[in-house]
Tab-separated table of C-alpha atoms in Angstrom:
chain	number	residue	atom	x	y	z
A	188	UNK	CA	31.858	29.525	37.620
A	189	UNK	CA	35.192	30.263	35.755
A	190	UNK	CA	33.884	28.800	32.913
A	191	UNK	CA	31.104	31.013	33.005
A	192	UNK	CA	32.641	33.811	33.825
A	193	UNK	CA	35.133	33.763	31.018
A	194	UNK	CA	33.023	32.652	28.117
A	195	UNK	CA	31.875	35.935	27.944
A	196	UNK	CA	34.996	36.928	25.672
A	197	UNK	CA	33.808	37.880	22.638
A	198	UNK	CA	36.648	35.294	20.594
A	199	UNK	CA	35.321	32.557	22.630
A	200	UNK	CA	32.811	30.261	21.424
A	201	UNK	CA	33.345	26.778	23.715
A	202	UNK	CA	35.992	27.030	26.726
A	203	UNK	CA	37.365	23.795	28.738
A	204	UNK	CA	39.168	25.194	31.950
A	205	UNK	CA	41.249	22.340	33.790
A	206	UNK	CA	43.048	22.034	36.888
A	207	UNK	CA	45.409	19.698	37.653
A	208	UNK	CA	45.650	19.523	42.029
A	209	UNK	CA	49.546	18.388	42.028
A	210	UNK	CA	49.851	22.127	40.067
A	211	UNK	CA	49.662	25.269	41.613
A	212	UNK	CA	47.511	26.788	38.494
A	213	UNK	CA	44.589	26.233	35.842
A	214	UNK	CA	44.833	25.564	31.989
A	215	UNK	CA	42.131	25.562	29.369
A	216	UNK	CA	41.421	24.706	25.613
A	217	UNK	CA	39.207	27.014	23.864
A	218	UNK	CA	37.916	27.205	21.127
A	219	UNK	CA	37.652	30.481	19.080
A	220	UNK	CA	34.392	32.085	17.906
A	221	UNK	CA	34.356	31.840	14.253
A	222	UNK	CA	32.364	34.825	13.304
A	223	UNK	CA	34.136	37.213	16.133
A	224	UNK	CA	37.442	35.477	14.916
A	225	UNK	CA	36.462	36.322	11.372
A	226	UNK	CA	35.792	40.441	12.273
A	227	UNK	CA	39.263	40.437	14.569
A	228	UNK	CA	41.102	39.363	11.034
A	229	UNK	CA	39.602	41.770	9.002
A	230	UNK	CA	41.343	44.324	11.400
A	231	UNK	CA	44.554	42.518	12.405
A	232	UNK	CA	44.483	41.533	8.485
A	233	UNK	CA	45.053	37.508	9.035
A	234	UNK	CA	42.773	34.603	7.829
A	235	UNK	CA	39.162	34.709	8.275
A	236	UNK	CA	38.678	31.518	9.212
A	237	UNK	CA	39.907	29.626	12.669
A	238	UNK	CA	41.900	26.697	11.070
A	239	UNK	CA	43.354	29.119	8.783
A	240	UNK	CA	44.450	31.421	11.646
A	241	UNK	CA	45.622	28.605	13.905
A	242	UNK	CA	47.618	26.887	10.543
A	243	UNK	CA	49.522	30.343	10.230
A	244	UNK	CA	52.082	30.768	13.214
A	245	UNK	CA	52.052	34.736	13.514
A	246	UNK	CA	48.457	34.459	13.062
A	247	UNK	CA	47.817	32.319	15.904
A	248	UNK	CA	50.427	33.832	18.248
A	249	UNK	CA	47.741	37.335	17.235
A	250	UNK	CA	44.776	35.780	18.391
A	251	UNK	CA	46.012	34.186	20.952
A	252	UNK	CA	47.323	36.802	22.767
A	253	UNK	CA	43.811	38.919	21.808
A	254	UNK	CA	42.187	36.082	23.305
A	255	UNK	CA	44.617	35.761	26.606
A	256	UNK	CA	43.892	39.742	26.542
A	257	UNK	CA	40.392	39.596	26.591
A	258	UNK	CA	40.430	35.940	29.236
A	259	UNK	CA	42.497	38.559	31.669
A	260	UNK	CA	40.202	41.557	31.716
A	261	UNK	CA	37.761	39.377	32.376
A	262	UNK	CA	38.966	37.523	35.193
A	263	UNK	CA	39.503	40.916	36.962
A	264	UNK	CA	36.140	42.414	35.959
A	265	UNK	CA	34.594	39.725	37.447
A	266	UNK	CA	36.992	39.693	40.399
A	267	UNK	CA	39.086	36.095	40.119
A	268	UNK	CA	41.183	35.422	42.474
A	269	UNK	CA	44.639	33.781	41.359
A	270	UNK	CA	43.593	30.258	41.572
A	271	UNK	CA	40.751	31.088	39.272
A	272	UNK	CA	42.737	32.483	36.662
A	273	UNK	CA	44.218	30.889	33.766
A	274	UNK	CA	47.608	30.730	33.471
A	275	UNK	CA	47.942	28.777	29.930
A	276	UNK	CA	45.710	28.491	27.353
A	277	UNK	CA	45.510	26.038	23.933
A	278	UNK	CA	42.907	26.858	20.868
A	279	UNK	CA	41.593	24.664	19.164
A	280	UNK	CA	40.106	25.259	15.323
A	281	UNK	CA	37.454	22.456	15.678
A	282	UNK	CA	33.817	23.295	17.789
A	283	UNK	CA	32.818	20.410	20.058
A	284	UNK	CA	29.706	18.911	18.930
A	285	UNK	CA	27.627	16.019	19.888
A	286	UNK	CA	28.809	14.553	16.497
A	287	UNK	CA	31.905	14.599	17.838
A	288	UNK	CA	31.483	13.395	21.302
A	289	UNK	CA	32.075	16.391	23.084
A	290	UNK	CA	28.888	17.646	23.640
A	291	UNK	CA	25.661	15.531	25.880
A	292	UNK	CA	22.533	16.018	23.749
A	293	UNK	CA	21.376	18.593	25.811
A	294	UNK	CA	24.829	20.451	24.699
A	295	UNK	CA	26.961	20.415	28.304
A	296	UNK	CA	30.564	19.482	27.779
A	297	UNK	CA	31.612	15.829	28.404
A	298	UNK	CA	34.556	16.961	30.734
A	299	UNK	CA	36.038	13.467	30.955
A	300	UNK	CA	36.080	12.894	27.300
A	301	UNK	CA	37.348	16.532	26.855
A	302	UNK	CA	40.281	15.384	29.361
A	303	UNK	CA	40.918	12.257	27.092
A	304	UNK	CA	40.803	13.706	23.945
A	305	UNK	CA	42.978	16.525	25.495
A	306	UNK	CA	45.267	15.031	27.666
A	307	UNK	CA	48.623	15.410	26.282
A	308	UNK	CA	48.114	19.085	25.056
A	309	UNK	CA	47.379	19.884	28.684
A	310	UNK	CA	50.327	17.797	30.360
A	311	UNK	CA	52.784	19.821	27.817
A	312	UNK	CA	50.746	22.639	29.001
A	313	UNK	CA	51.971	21.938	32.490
A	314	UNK	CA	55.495	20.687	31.309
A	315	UNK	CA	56.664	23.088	29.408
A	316	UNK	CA	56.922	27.002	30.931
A	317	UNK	CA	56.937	28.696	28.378
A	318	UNK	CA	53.779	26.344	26.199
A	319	UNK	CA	50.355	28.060	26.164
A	320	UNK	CA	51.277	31.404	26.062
A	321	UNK	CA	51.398	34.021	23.283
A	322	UNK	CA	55.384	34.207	22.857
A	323	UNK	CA	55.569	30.175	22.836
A	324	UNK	CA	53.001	30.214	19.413
């Protein structure tokens, strides 16, 4: 549902939301929506492309606070509660694919290979208080 929900964003393309149940919150890794992330630098005049953006630190600390922006208007238009929301967020510059291993053929996310692959981002996600958010980047 939050999933759902919050890939509705315009800057997101793919969105992994994760809860850990000895924390009292949720985390995600998202991935940006190249062409929306593409339009959004033309006006906040940073890289057009997502690897470039994420490679440039003021860059990425822009979009992702646009994207945490858009992730919390969201969650209220749609009426989260405060367990649904997401309290830290990671991007990532690569789409999942079934190249990759992300993806199922039928293109559904492979959660527990998203958790592998992601594991240590989202533990320093939950370590750190400050990681995940816009002033951290």
């Amino acid at each position: 549902k939050i999933e759902t929900v919050l890939l509705r964003c315009p800057l997101l393309a793919q969105l992994f939301v994760y809860g850990d149940s000895l924390q009292s919150y949720l985390v995600a890794v998202a991935v940006p929506d190249a062409e929306e992330v593409a339009a959004w630098a033309a006006a906040a005049a940073a890289p057009a492309k997502v690897a470039e953006v994420l490679r440039e630190p003021a860059a990425a600390a822009r979009l992702h606070k646009a994207i945490s922006q858009q992730i919390a208007a969201m969650s209220t238009e749609a009426g989260l509660k405060g367990f649904e929301r997401i309290k830290k967020l990671h991007l990532e510059g690569e789409p999942w694919s079934v190249d990759n291993g992300m993806l199922t053929p039928t293109f559904k996310m492979k959660r527990n290979d998203l958790k592998k692959r992601y594991q240590a981002v989202l533990d320093a996600l939950y370590a750190d208080p400050t990681a995940g958010t816009a002033s951290k980047l």
